[in-house]
Coordinates of C-alpha atoms in Angstrom, one line a residue:
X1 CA 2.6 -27.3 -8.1
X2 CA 2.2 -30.9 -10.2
X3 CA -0.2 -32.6 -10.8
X4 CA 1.2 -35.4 -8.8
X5 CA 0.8 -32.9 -5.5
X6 CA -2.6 -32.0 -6.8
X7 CA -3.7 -35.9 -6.8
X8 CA -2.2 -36.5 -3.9
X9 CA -3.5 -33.5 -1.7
X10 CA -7.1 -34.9 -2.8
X11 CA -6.1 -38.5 -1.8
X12 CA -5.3 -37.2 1.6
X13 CA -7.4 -34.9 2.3
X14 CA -10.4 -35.1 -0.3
X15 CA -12.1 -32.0 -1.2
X16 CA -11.9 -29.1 1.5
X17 CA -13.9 -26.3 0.1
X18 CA -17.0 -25.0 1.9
X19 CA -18.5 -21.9 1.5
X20 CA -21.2 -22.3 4.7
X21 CA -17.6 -23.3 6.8
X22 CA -16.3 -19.7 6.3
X23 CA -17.3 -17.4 9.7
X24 CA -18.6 -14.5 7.6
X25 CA -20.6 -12.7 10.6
X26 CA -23.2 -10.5 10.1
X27 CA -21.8 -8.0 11.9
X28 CA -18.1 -8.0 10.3
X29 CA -19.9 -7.5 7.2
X30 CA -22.2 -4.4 8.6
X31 CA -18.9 -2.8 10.3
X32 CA -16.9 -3.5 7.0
X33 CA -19.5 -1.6 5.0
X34 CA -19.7 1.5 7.7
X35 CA -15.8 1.7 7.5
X36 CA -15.8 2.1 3.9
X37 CA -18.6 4.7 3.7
X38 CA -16.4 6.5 6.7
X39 CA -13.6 6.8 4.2
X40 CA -15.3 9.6 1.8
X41 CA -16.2 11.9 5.0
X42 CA -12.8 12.3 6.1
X43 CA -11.8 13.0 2.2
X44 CA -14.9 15.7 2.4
X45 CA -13.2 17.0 5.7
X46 CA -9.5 17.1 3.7
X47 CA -11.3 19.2 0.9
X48 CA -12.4 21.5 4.1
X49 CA -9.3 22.0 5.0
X50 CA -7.3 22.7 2.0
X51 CA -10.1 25.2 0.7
X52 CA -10.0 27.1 3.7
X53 CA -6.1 26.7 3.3
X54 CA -6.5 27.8 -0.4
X55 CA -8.6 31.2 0.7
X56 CA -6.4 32.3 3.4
X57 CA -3.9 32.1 0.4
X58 CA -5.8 34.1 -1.8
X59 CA -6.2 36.8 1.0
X60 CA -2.5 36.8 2.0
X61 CA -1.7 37.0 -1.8
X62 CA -4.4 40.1 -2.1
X63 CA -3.0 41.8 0.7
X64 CA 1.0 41.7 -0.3
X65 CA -0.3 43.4 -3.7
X66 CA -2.0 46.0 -2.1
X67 CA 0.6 46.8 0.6
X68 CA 2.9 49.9 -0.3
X69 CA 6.2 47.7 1.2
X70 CA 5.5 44.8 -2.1
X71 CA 5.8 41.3 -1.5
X72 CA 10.2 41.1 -1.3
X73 CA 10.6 44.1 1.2
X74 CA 10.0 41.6 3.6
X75 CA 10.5 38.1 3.0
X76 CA 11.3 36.8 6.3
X77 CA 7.8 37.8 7.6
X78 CA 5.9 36.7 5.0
X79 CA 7.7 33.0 4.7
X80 CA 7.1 33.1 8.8
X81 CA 3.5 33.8 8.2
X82 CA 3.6 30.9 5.5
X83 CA 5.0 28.0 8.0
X84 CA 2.8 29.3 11.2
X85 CA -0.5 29.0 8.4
X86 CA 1.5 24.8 6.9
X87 CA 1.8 23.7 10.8
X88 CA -2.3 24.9 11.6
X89 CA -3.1 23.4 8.2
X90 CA -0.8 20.1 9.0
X91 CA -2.1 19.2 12.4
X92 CA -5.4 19.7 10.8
X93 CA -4.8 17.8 8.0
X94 CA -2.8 15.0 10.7
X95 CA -5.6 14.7 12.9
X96 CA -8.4 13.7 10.3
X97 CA -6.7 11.4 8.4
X98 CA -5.3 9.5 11.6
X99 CA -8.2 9.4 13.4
X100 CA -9.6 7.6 10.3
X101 CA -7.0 5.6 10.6
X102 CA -7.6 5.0 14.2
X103 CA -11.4 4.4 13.9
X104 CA -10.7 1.4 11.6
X105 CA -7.8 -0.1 12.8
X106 CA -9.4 0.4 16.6
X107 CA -12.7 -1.7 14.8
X108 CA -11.0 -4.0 12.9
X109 CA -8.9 -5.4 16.0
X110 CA -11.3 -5.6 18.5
X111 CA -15.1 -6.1 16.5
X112 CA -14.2 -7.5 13.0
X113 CA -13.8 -11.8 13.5
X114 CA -13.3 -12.2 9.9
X115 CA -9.8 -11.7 8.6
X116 CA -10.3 -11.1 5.2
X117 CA -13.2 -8.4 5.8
X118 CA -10.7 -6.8 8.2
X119 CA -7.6 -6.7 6.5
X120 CA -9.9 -5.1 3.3
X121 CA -11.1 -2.7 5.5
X122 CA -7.7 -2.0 7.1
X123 CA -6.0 -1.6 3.7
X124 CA -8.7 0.6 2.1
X125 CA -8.0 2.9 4.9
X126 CA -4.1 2.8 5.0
X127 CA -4.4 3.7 0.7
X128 CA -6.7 6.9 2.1
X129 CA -4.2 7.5 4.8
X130 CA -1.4 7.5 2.6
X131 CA -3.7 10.1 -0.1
X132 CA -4.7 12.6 2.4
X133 CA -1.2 12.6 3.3
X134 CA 0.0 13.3 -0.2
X135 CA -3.2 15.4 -0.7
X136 CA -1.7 18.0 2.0
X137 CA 2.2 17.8 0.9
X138 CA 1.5 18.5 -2.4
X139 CA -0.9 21.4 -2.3
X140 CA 1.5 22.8 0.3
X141 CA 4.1 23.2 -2.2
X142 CA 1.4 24.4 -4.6
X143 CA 0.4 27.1 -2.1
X144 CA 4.1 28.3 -1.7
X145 CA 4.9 28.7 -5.2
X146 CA 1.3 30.8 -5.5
X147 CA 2.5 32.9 -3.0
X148 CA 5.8 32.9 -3.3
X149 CA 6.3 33.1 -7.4
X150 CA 9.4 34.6 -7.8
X151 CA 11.1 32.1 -6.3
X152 CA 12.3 29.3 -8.1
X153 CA 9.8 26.7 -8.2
X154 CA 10.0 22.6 -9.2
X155 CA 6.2 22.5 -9.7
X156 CA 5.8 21.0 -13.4
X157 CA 4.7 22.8 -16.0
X158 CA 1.8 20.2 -16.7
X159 CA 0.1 21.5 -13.4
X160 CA -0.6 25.1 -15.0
X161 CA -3.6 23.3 -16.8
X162 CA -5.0 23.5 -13.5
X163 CA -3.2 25.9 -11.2
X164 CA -3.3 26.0 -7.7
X165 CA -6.2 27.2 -6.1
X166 CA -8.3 26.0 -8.7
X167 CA -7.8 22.6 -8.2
X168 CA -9.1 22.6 -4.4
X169 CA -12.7 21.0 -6.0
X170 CA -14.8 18.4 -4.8
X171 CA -14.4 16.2 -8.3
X172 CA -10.4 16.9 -8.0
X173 CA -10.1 15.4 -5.1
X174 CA -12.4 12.4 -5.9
X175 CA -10.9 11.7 -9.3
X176 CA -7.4 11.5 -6.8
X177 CA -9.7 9.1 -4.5
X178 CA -10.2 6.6 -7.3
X179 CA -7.2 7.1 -9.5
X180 CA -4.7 4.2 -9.4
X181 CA -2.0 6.1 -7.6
X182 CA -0.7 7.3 -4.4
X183 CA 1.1 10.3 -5.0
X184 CA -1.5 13.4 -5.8
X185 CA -1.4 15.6 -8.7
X186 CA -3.9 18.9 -9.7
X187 CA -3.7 17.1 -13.2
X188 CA -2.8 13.3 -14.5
X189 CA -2.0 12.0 -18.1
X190 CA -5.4 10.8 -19.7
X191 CA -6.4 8.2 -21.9
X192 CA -7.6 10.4 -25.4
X193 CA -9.7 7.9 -26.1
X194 CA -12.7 6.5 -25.1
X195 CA -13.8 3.7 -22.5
X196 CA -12.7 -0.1 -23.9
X197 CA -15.8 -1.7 -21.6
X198 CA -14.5 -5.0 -23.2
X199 CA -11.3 -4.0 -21.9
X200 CA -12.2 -3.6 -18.4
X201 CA -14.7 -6.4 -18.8
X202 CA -11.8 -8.4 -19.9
X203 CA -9.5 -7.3 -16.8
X204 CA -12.4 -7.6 -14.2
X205 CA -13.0 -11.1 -15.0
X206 CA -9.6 -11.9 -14.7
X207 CA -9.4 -10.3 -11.4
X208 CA -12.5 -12.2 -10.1
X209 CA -11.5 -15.5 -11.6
X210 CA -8.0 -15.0 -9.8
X211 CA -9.5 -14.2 -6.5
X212 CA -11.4 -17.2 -6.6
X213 CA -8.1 -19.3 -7.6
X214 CA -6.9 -18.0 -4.1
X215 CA -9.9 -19.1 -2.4
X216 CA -9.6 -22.4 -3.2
X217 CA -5.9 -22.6 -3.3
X218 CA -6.0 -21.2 0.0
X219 CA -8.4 -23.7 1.6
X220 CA -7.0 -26.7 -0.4
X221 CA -3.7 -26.8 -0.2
X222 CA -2.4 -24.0 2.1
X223 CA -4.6 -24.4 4.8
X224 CA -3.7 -28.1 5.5
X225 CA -0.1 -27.3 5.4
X226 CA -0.8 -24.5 8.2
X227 CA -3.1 -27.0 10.6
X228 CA -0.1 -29.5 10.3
X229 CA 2.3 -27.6 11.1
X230 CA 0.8 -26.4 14.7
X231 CA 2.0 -29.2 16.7
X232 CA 5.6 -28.8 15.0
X233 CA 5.7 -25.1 16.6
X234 CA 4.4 -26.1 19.7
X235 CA 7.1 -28.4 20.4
X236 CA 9.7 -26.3 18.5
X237 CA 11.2 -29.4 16.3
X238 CA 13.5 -27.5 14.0
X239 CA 13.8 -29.7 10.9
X240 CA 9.9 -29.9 11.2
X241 CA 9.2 -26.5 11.0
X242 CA 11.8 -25.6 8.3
X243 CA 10.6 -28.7 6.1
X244 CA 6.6 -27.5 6.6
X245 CA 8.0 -23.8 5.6
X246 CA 10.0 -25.0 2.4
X247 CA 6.8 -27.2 1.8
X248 CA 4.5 -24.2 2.5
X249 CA 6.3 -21.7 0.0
X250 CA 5.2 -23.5 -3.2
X251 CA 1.6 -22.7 -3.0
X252 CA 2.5 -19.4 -1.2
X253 CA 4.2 -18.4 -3.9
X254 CA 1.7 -19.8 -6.2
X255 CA -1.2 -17.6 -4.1
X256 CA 1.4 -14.2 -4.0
X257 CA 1.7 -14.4 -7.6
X258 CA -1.9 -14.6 -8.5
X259 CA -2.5 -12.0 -5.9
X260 CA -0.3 -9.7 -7.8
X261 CA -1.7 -10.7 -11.6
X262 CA -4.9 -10.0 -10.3
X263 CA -4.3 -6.7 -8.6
X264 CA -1.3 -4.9 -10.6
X265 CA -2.3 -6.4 -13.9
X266 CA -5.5 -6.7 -14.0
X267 CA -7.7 -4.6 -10.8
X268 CA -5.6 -1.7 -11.4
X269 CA -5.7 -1.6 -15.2
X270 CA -9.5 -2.0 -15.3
X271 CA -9.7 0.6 -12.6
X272 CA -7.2 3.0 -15.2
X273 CA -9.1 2.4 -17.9
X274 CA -12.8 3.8 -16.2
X275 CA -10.4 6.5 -14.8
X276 CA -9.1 7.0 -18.5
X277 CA -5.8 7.5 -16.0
X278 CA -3.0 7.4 -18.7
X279 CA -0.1 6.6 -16.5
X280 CA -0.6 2.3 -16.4
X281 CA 3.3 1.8 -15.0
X282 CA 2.1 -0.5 -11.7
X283 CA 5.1 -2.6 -12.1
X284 CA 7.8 -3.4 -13.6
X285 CA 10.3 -6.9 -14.5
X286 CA 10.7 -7.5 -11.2
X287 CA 11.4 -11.0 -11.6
X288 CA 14.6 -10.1 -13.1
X289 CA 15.8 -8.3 -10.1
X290 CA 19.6 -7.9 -10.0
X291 CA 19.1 -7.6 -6.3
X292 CA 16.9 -7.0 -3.5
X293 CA 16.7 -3.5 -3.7
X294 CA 16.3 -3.4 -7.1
X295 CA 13.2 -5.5 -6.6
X296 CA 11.7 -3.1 -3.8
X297 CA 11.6 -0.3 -6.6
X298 CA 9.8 -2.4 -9.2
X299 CA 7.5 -4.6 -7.9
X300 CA 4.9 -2.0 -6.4
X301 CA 5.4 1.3 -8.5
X302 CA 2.5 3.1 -6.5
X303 CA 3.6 2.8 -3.5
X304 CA 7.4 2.8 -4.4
X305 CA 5.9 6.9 -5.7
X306 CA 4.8 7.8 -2.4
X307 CA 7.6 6.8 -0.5
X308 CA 10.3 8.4 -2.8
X309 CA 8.1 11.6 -3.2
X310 CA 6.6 11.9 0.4
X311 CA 10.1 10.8 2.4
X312 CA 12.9 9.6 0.6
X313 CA 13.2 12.4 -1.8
X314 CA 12.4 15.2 1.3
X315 CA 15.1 13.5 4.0
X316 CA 18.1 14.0 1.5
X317 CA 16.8 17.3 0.2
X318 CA 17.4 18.5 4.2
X319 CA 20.9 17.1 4.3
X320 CA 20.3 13.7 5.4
X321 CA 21.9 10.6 3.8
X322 CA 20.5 8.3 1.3
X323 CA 21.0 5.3 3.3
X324 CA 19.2 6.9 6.4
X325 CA 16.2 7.8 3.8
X326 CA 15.9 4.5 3.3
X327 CA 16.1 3.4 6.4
X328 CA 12.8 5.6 7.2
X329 CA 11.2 4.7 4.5
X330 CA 11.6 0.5 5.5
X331 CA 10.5 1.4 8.9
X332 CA 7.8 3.6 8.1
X333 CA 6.8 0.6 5.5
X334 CA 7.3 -2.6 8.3
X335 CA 4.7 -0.2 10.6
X336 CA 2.1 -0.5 7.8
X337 CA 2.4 -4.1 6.5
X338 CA 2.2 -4.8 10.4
X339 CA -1.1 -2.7 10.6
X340 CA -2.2 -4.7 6.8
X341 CA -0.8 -8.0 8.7
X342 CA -1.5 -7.9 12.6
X343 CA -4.5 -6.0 12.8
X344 CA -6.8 -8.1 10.8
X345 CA -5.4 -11.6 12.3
X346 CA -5.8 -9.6 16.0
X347 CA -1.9 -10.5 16.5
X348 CA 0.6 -7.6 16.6
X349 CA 3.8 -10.2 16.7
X350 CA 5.9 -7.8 14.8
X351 CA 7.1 -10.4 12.3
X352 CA 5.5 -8.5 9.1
X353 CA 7.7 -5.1 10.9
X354 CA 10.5 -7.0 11.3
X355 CA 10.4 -8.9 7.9
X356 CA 10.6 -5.2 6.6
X357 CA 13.2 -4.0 8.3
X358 CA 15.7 -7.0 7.8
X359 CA 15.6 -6.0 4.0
X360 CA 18.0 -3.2 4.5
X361 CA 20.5 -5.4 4.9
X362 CA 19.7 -7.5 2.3
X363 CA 20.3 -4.9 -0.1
X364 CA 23.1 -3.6 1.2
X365 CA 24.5 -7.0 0.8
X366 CA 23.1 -7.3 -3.1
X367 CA 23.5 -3.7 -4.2
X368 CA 27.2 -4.3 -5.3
X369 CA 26.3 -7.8 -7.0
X370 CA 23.6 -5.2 -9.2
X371 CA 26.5 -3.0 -10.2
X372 CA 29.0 -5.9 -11.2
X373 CA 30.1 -6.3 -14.8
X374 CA 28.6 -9.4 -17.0
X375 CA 25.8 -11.5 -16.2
X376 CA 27.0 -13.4 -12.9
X377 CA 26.7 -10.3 -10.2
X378 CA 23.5 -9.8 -11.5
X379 CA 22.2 -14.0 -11.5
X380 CA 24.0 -14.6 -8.2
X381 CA 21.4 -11.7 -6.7
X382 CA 18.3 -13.1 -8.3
X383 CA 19.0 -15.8 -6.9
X384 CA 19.7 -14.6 -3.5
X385 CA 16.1 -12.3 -4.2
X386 CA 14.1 -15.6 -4.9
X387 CA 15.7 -17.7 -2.4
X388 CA 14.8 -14.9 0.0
X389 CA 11.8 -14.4 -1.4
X390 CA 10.4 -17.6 -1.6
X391 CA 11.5 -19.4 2.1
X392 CA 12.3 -16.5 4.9
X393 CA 9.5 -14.2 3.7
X394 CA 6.2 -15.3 3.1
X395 CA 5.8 -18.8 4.3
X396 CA 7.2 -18.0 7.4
X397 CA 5.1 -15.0 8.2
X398 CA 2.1 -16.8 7.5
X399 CA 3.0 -20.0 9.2
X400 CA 4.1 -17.6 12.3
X401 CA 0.6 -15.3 11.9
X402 CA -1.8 -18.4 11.9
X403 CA 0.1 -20.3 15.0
X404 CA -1.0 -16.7 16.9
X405 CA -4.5 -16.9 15.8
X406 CA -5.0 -20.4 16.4
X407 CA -3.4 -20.1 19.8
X408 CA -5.9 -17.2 20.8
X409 CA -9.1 -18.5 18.8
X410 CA -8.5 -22.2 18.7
X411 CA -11.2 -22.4 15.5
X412 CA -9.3 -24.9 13.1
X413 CA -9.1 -28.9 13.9
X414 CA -5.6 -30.0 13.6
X415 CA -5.3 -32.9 11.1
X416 CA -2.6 -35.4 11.2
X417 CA 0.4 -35.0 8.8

């Protein structure tokens, strides 16, 4: 974006911020706050659970040590007792955390006007989803290697600061709550030294003076693109449509990448630093992608964690392949970015599910490019990543996502290209 296009979108339009404009209802606001302060009793209720997981354990344990038969006379019973004890403690542990879920996305979609209050709340309620989740799997292979020692076990060493049950605590599990991550451990890598305030000073102001960047890049520049390009939908014109996406992308681009400065750079590493969490690896190059898988295991390390620890990493371990793991893990991840996408706009097109699940075959397609010798496999699928990246993703979505909520709420004067 030039500063030609910058003179020229004030010529046209003049200046197009308002803060009164925005439909900030009181009671989006209200419902936004009650959804967040839902989130830490379902966390208390996932801290019920696992401690009264954690002392059956330590009565099962005491019980096999005083029993005249030993602990290996009769493995088959004990490892039945152990799964019948997961699948009550996993329906328990399902039911909470979905119906938190549920609650949220059920308010969000039906009493929350406000898009942005509704896809913060939605999203602050898919990260707890996905802990509690994590909170459960992980303990349960904590539980099994307390009961189960002689076995050979994968748990880390690291974790024997804080063995299993002693890490079923109230501050445990809220340290997990904040941390920057997705995938729970009894015990993270911490900063030895003290709190830089100036560095999270530092970081929070970047974070606030991107957000307002968005704002008014948002209402500036993006927003007159999307009004013009109603009428092309409407009547389906093609080459209209494709020139007001290729004309959208530029400050879609512009808006993604400040979204992900602010958040991965400089939200997250502020948030680290309070949390003295020592593991600050939220991303890495993934500009330089080689292809389009490569830049699926870069960009978002957090969640990239959770979805190789929690179902990529499980499916293959039970004899499935590593392109069917895969496969689950971009349809499990097109169900959420439709619940992050559709639910706060109160459209469930299936475009943000479907713009997941098209990217298997994009990197089935680039993965060899990634592997070719010298430079030109490798450039041919960054270019393929950012052409990708830039026109059939984003733009599209969004052009596709405000035509639905224009069409239902009608709120937005068209303007005249």
């Amino acid at each position: 974006m030039n500063l030609r296009l910058v003179v020229e979108n004030f010529m046209k339009y003049g200046v197009l911020i308002c803060i009164r404009c925005h439909d900030y209802r009181q009671q989006d606001i209200l419902l936004g706050a009650f959804l967040y302060a839902l989130v830490p009793c379902h966390l208390f209720v996932a801290y019920i659970i696992e401690l009264g997981a954690a002392q059956h354990a330590k009565g099962a344990l005491g019980r096999l040590k005083r029993s005249d038969s030993g602990p290996t006379d009769d493995p088959f019973r004990v490892s039945r007792s152990f799964q019948a004890t997961w699948y009550t403690i996993a329906w328990a542990h399902g039911i909470n955390a979905t119906f938190c879920l549920l609650v949220t996305t059920y308010t969000v979609y039906h009493h929350i006007h406000h898009p942005l209050i509704g896809t913060i709340s939605q999203i602050h309620a898919i990260i707890v989803w996905l802990k509690s989740c994590s909170y459960a799997f992980t303990n349960r292979d904590l539980r099994h290697a307390y009961l189960f020692p002689q076995t050979p076990s994968t748990i880390p060493d690291t974790y024997s600061r804080c063995p299993y049950p002693r890490n079923v605590t109230v501050r445990n599990l809220a340290y997990f709550w904040w941390a920057p991550t997705l995938v729970y451990q009894p015990v993270y890598p911490r900063s030895p030294s003290a709190i830089r305030w100036l560095f999270v000073g530092k970081r929070s102001a970047e974070a606030f003076g991107l957000g307002m960047f968005i704002w008014l890049a948002s209402a500036q520049y993006a927003a007159p693109v999307l009004r013009n390009s109603l009428d092309k939908l409407q009547t389906l014109a093609v080459a209209s449509i494709l020139e007001r996406v290729m004309k959208l992308s530029t400050i879609s681009l512009v808006i993604w990448l400040a979204g992900f400065f602010a958040v991965f750079q400089s939200a997250l590493n502020a948030l680290a630093e309070v949390m003295r969490f020592g593991d600050r690896q939220f991303y890495t190059d993934w500009w330089n992608s080689p292809s389009v898988g490569a830049y699926w295991r870069t960009w978002n390390k957090p969640v990239y964690h959770f979805m190789r620890r929690h179902i990529h990493s499980p499916l293959v371990g039970r004899g499935f392949s590593g392109h069917f793991a895969s496969a689950m893990v971009f349809l499990f991840s097109g169900f959420l970015h439709e619940l992050m996408v559709g639910v706060p706009t109160h459209n469930i097109l299936g475009v943000a599910f479907l713009g997941m699940v098209v990217q298997l075959p994009m990197i089935y397609v680039t993965a060899p490019l990634e592997k070719m010798q010298g430079l030109n496999g490798r450039v041919l699928g960054n270019c393929i990543f950012w052409i990708s990246f830039c026109l059939v993703g984003q733009p599209l979505a969004a052009l596709l996502y405000f035509f639905a909520w224009q069409g239902k709420y009608g709120s937005v004067s068209r303007a005249k290209a």
